[in-house]
C-alpha positions as MATLAB code, in Angstrom:
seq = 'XXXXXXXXXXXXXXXXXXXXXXXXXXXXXXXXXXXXXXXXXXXXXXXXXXXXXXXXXXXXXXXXXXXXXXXXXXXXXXXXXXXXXXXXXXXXXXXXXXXXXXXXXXXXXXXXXXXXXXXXXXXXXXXXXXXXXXXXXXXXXXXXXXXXXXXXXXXXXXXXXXXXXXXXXXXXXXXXXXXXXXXXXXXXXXXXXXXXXXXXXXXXXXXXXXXXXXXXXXXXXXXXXXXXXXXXXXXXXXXXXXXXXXXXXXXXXXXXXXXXXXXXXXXXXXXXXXXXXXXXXXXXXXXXXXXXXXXXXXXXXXXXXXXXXXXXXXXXXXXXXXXXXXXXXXXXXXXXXXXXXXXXXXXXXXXXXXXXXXXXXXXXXXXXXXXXXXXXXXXXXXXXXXXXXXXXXXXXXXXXXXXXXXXXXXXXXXXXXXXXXXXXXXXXXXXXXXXXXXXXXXXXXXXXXXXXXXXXXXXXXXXXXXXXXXXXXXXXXXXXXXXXXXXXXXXXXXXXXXXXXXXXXXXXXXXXXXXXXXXXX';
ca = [
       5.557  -99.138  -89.916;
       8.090  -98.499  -87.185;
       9.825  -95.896  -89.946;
       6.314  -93.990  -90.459;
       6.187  -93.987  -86.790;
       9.459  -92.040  -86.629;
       8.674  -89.700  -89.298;
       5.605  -88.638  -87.549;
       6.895  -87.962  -83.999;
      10.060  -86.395  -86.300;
       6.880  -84.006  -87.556;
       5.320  -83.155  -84.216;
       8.500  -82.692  -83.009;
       9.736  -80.649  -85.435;
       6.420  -78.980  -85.477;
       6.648  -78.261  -82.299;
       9.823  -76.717  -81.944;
       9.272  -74.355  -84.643;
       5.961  -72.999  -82.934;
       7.722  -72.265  -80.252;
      10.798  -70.867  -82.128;
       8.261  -68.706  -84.254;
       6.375  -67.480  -81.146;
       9.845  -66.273  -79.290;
      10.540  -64.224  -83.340;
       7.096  -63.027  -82.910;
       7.288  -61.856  -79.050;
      10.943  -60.192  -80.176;
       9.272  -58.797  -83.217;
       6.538  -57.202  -80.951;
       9.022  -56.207  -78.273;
      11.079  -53.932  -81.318;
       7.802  -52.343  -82.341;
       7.076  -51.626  -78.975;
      10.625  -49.254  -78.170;
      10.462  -48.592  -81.594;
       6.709  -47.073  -80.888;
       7.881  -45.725  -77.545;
      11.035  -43.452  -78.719;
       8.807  -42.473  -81.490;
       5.917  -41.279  -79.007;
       8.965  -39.898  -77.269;
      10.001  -38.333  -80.388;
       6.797  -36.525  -81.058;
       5.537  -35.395  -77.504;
       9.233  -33.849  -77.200;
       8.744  -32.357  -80.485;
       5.195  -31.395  -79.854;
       6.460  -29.574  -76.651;
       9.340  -28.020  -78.172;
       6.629  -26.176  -80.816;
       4.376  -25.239  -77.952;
       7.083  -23.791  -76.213;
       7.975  -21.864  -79.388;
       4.270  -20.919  -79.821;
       4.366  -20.247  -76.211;
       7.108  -17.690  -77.147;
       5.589  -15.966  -80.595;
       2.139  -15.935  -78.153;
       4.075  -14.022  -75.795;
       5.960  -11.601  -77.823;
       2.623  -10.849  -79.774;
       1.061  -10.402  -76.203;
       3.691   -7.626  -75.412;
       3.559   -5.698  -79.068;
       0.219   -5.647  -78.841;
       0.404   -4.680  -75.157;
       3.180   -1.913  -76.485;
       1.293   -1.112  -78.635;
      -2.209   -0.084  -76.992;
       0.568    1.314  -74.236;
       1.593    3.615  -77.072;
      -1.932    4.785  -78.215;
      -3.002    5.331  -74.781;
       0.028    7.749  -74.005;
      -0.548    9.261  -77.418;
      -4.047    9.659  -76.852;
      -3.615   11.042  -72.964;
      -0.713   13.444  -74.653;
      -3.327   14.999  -77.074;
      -5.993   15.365  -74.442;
      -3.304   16.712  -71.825;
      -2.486   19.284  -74.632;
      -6.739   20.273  -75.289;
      -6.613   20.766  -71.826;
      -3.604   22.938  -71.928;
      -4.144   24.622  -74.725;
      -8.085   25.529  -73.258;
      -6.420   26.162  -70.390;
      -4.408   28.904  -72.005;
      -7.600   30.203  -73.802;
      -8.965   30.293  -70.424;
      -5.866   32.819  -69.240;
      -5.668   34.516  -72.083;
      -9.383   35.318  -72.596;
      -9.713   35.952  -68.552;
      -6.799   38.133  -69.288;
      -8.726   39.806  -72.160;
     -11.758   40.489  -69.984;
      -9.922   42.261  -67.216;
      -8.203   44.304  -69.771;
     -11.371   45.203  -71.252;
     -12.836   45.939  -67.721;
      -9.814   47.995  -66.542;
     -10.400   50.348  -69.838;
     -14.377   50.309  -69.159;
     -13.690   51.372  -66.217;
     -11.184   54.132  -67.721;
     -13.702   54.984  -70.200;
     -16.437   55.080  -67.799;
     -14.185   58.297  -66.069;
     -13.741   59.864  -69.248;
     -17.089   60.041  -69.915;
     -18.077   61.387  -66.329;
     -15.592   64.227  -67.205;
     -16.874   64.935  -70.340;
     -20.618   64.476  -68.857;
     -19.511   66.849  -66.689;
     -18.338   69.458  -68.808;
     -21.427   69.061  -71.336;
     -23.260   69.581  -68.657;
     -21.572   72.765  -67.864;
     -21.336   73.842  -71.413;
     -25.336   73.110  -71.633;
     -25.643   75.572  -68.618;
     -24.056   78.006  -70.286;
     -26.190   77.839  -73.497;
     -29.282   77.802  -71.864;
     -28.478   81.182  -70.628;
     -27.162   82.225  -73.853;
     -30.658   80.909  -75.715;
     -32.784   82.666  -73.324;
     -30.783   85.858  -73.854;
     -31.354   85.423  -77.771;
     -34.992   85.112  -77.198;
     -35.038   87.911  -75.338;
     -33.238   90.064  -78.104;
     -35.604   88.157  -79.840;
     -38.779   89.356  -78.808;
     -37.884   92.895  -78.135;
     -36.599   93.458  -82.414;
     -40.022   92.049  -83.214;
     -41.753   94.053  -81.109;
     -39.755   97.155  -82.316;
     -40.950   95.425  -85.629;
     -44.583   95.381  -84.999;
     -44.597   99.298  -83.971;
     -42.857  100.283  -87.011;
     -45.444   97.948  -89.808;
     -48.433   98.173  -87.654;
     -48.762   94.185  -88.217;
     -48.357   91.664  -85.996;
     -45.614   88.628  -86.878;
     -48.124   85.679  -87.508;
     -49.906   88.222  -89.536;
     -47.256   89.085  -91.389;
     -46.007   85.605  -91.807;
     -49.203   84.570  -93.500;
     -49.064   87.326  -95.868;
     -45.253   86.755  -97.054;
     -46.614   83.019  -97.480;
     -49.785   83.851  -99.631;
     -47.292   86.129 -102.060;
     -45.125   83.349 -102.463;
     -47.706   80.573 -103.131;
     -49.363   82.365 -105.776;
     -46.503   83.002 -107.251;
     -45.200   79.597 -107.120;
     -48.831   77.615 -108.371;
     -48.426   80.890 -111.374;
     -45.173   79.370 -112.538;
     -45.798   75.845 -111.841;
     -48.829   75.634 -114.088;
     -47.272   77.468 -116.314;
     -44.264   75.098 -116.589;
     -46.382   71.888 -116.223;
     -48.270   72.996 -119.253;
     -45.269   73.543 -121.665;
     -44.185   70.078 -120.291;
     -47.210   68.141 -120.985;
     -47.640   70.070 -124.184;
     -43.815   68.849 -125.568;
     -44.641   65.502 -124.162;
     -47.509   64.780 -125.805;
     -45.615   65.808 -129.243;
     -42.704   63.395 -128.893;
     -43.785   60.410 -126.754;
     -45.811   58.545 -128.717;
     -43.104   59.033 -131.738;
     -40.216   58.431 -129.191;
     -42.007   54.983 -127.528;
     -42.773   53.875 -131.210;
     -39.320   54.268 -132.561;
     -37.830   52.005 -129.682;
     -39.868   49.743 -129.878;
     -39.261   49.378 -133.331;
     -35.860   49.976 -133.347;
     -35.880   46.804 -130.506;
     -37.872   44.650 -132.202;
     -35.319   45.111 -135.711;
     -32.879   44.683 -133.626;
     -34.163   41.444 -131.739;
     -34.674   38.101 -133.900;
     -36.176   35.254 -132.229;
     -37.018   31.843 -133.425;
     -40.412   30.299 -132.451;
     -40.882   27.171 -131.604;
     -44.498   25.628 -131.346;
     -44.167   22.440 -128.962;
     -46.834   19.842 -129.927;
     -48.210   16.345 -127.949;
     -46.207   13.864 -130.424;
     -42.592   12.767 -130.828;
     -41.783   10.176 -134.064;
     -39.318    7.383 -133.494;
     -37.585    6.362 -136.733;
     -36.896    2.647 -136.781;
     -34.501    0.967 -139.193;
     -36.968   -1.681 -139.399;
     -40.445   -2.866 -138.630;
     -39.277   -6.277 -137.160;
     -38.374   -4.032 -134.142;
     -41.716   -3.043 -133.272;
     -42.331   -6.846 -132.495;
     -39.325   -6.613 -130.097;
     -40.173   -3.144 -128.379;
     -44.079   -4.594 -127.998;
     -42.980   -8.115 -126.375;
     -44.516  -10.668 -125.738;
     -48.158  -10.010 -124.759;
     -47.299   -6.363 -124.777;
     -45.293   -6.421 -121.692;
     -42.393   -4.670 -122.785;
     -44.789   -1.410 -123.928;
     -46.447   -1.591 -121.193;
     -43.497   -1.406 -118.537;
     -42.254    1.422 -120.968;
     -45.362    3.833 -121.000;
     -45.662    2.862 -117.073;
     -42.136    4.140 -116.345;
     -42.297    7.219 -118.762;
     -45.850    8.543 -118.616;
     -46.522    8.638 -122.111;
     -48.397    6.418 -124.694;
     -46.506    4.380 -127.365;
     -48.227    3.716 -130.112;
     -47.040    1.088 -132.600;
     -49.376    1.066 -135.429;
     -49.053    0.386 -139.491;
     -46.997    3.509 -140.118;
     -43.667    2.413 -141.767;
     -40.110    2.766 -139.651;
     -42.179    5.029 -137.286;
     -43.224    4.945 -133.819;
     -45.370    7.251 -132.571;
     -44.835    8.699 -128.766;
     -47.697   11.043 -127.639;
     -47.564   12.643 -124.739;
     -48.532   16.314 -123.168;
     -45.306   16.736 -121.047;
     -42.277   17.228 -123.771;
     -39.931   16.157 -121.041;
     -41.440   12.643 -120.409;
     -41.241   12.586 -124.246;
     -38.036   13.261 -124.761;
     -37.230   10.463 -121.943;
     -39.068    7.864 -123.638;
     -37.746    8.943 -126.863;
     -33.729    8.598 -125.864;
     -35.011    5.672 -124.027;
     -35.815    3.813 -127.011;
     -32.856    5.216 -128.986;
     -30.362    3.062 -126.520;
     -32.952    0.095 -126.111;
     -33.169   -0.262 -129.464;
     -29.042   -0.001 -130.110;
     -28.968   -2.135 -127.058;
     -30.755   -4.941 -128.283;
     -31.905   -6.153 -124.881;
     -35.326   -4.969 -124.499;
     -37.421   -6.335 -121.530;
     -39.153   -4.666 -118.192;
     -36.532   -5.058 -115.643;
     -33.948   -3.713 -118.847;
     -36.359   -0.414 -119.255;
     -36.816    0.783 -116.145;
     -32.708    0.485 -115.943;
     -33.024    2.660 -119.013;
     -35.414    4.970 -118.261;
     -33.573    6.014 -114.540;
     -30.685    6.438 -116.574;
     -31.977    8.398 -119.015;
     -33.996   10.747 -116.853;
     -30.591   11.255 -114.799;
     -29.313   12.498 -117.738;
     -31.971   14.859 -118.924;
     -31.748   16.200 -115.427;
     -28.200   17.028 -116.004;
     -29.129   18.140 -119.752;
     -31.758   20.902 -117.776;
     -28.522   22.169 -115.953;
     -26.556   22.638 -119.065;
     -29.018   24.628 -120.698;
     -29.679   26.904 -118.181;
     -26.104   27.447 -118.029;
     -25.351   27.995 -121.411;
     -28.515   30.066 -121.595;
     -27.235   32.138 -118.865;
     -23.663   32.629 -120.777;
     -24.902   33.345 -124.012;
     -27.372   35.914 -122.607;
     -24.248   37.324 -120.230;
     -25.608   36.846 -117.057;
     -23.529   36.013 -114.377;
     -24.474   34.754 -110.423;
     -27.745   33.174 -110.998;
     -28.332   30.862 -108.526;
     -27.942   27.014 -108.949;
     -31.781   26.086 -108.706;
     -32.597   29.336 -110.972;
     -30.120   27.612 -113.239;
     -32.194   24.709 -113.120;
     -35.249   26.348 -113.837;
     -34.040   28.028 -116.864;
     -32.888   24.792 -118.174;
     -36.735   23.298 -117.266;
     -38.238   26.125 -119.439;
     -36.450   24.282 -122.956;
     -39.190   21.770 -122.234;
     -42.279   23.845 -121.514;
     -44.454   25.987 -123.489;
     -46.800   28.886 -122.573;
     -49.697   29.343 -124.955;
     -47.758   27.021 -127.454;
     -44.662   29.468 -127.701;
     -41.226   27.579 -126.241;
     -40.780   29.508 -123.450;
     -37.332   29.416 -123.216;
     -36.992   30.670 -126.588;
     -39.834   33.269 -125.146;
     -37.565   34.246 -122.430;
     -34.198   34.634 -124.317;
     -36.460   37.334 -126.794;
     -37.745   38.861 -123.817;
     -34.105   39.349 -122.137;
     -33.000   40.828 -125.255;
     -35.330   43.089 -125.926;
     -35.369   44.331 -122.715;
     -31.190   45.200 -122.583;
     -31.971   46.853 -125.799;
     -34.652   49.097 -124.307;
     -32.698   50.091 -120.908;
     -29.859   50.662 -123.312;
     -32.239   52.990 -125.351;
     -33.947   54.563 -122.172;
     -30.257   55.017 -120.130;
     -31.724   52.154 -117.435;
     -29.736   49.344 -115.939;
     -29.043   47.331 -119.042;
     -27.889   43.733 -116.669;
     -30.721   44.218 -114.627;
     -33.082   44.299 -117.636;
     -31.998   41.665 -118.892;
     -31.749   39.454 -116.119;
     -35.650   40.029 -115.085;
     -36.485   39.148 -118.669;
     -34.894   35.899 -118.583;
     -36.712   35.327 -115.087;
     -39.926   36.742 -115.764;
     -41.430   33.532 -116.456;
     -39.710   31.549 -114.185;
     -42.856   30.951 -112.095;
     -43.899   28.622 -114.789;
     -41.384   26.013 -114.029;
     -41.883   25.064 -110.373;
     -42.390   21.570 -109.764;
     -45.260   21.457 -107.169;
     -47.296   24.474 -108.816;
     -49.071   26.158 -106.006;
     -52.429   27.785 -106.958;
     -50.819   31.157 -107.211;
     -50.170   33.720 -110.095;
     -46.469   32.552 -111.710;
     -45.559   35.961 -111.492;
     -46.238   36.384 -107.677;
     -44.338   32.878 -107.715;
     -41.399   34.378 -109.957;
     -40.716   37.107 -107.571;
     -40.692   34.658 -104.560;
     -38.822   32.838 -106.401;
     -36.008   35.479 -106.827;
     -36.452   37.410 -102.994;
     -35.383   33.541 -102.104;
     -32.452   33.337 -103.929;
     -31.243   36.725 -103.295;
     -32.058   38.687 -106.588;
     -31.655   42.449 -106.937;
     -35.449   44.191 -105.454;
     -35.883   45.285 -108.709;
     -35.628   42.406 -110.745;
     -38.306   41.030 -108.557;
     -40.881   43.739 -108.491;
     -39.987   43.491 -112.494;
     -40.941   39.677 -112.312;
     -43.913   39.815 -109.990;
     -45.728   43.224 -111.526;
     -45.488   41.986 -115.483;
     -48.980   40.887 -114.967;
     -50.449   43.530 -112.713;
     -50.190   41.399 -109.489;
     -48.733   44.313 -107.744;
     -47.435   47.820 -107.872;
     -44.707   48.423 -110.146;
     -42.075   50.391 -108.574;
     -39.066   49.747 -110.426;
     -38.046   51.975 -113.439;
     -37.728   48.007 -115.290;
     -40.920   46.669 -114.786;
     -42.671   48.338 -117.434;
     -40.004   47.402 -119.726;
     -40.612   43.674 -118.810;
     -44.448   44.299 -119.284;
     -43.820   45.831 -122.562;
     -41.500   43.192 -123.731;
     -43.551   40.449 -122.703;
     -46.532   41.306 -124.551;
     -44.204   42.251 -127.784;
     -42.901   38.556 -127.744;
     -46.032   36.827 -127.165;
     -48.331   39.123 -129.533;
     -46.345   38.629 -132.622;
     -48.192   36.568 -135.163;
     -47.772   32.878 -135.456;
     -46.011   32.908 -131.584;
     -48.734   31.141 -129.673;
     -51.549   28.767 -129.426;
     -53.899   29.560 -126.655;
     -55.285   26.249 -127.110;
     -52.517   24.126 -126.849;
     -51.923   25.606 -123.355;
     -55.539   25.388 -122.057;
     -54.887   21.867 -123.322;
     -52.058   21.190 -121.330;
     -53.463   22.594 -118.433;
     -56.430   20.412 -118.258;
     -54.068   17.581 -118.692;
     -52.348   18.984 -115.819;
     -55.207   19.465 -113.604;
     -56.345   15.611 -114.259;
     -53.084   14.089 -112.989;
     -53.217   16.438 -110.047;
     -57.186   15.772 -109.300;
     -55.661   11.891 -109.009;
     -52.061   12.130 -107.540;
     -54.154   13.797 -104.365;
     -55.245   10.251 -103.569;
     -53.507    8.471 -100.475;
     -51.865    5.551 -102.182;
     -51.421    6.462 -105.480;
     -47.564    6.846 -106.691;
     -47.719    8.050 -110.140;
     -50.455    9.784 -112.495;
     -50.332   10.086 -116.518;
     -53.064   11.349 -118.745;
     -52.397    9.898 -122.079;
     -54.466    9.381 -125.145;
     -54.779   13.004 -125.665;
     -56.654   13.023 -122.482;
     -58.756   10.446 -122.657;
     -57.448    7.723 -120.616;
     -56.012    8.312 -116.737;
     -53.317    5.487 -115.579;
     -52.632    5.701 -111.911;
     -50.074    3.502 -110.755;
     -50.441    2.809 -107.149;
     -48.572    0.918 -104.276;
     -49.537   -2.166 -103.535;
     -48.568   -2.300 -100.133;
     -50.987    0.312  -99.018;
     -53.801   -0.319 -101.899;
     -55.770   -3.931 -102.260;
     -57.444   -5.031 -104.953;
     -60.833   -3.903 -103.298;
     -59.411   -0.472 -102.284;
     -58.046   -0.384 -106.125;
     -61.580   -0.394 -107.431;
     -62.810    1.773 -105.409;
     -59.845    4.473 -105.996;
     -61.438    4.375 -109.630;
     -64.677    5.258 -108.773;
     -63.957    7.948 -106.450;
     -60.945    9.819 -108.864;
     -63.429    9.470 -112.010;
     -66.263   10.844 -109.437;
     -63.652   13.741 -108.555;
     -63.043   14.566 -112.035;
     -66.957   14.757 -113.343;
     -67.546   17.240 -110.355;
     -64.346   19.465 -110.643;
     -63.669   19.376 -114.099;
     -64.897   19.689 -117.665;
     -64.145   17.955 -120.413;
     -64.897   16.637 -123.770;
     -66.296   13.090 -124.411;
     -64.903   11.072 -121.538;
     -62.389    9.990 -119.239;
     -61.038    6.404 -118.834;
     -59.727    5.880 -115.003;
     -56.942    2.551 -115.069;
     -55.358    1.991 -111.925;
     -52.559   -0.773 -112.144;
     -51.636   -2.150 -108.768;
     -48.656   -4.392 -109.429;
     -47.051   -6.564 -106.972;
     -43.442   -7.474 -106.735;
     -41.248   -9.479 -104.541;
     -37.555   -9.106 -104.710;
     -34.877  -11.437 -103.190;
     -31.098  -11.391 -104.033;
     -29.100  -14.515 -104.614;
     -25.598  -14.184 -102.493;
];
């Protein structure tokens, strides 16, 4: 018992004394990681203050470039001023310098001419009295003259003038006679032969433009793809071209019909690259279609330019360049007229050439007689009065435009060319087989339809399709509701039975589509 006893307090003492001897390891173990903690917060607020000082520095130096820097432009800047003002203020001296020079040798001049005002004036004295004794002389030989003849001079005068006139209207008549007499012998045979000899020497080819392109497909499994699906795809096509696309049972064929060969040809080359594409859907189209009518445009320009070389004409203005190009895709009366023009150019060089007349000048009004045809807005005025404006504007020769405006009688021909355009004209356009008068009193009242609805407030774009038959107005739907939409329909199919005739009738579709746009970024 007494052992356990010892053992125990052994324990507690034991215990005891390593409590304590743990807690003085623990308070020297905390004291360490205190000056350890210390010199290293030490450590870090020296080194922090050692990199703000250096910071401090680069700050500073950055300060002063900078500083140096906007020191430098500013000296630069006053040095470039300080020279304006010098070199104005030299200007200044040198034209106030001019100005007194010029004054000092007014002023000289102004002496000079004094003097000689002076002696003028004398020398005008002196012929005065000279004149006045000539008329003196004068009058006393004629009245020597009138004793001697027994006439007076008036009387005499008169007589001497009524010789002379009879003799004159004697010889003249006889003369005009002989001339009219030789003309009527050899003109007619002389204008027949150069005409001929023109139209031999002139070959043209016609070209009759009609209101349908073909398509040629590989396959018929395309048509599915150019329709899409519920005929959205054809529709967002014949809304950005103008034309009608018609997809029916004819093999590899599509049919594009259309009045305007331009928007033709756009929706034709439009196709061509959706098709090799293989991507065919709205937004995809009207990417096309802006692309291809860009290029068209700049097709149009090379025309006319090559036109203009191959004819030999040189100078023609950039927009009459343009409209040269335009004429490849119109027709007048169903005859290209481009192709009309070319004929006309040439067979007006070969006349001047035949007649001794301006040959360039010829030619250069026949290319351009037409050119009123062309003009995008189409004012309600003759093309040829628009043809001459046309060329006064862009600086043509006066008699290529009296040539271009008189070819239809509009006004008075004045220039020895403007019958030769007349002549030539109606030589191109009267040969058999060269136009349809239909086909352009067709196109015309397809013209007039889109017109009657494009002078709406609202509406954006116009295109008769279906051979006339069918309107589709595409209008903005910011500016037209629904309500307003209807009623645009009544009132443009109201403006065309008043205005207009027609055969049959005239379906009005106005498509007011709604978009919103947003762009992911």
């Amino acid at each position: 018992m007494s052992d356990i006893l010892l053992i125990l307090i052994t324990a507690i003492v034991a215990l005891a004394v390593g409590v304590y001897i743990g807690r003085l390891l623990l308070q020297k173990v905390y004291k360490q990681q205190e000056v350890a903690a210390r010199q290293k917060a030490k450590a870090i607020i020296r080194e922090a203050e050692i990199n703000a000082e250096a910071i401090k520095k680069d700050r500073m130096l950055e300060a002063k470039e900078k500083f140096l820097k906007l020191r430098s432009e500013f000296e630069e800047e006053s040095n470039k001023k300080k020279n304006i003002i010098i070199q104005n203020e030299n200007k200044v001296k040198q034209r106030e310098q001019h100005v007194t020079k010029q004054m000092e040798d007014n002023k000289r001049r102004e002496n000079e001419l004094n003097k000689e005002k002076e002696a003028l004036n004398l020398q005008l004295e002196h012929l005065h009295k000279r004149k006045e004794e000539v008329e003196n002389q004068h009058k006393e030989v004629v009245a020597q003259l009138e004793k001697i003849a027994g006439l007076t001079a008036s009387e005499a005068r008169e007589q001497l003038v009524d010789a002379l006139k009879s003799e004159a209207t004697t010889q003249a008549s006889s003369h005009i006679k002989d001339i009219v007499a030789q003309a009527k012998l050899t003109a007619t045979k002389e204008a027949k032969k150069i005409v001929i000899e023109t139209i031999q020497r002139t070959a043209a080819e016609h070209a009759i433009e009609n209101c349908v392109s073909v398509f040629n497909i590989e396959s018929d499994d395309i048509k599915g793809k150019i329709i899409g699906r519920e005929g959205r795809n054809i529709r967002a096509l014949e809304a950005a071209t103008g034309v009608e696309i018609i997809v029916d049972d004819t093999p590899e064929a599509i049919i594009i019909s259309g009045f305007d060969p331009v928007r033709r040809e756009i929706a034709r080359l439009s196709l061509h690259r959706l098709v090799a594409d293989g991507r065919i859907h709205p937004a995809r189209i009207e990417e096309v279609v802006t692309k291809t009518r860009k290029n068209i445009e700049e097709e149009i320009i090379e025309i006319g330019e090559r036109t203009a070389i191959d004819l030999g004409i040189h100078g023609l203005h950039p927009e009459l360049i343009k409209m040269v190009g335009r004429m490849r895709f119109r027709s007048s009366y169903g005859q290209n007229l481009l192709q009309h023009s070319r004929e006309v150019a040439n067979l007006c060089a070969t006349m001047a050439a035949e007649l001794g007349l301006n040959v360039k000048h010829a030619k250069r009004a026949g290319l351009l007689h037409d050119i009123g045809k062309v003009t995008p807005d189409e004012p309600e005025l003759p093309h040829a009065i628009i043809g001459m404006e046309l060329a006064k504007k862009y600086k043509e020769h006066p008699d290529i435009c009296n040539a271009i405006g008189a070819h239809h009688d509009e006004i008075e021909m004045t220039a020895m060319i403007s019958p030769l355009i007349q002549a030539c004209d109606a030589i191109s356009g009267s040969r058999p087989g060269a136009r349809r008068e239909i086909m352009e009193s067709y196109i015309k009242r397809l013209k007039d339809l889109e017109a009657a609805a494009i002078s709406f407030e609202g509406v954006n774009q116009c295109y008769a399709i279906q051979a006339g038959r069918e309107l589709r107005i595409m209008v903005d739907a910011d500016n037209v509701t629904d309500e307003k939409a209807a009623q645009l329909s009544f009132d443009i199919s109201q403006k065309i039975e008043k205005e207009m005739q027609y055969p049959g009738q005239i379906k009005i579709t106005v498509i007011r589509e709604m978009r919103a746009i947003s762009y992911a970024k």
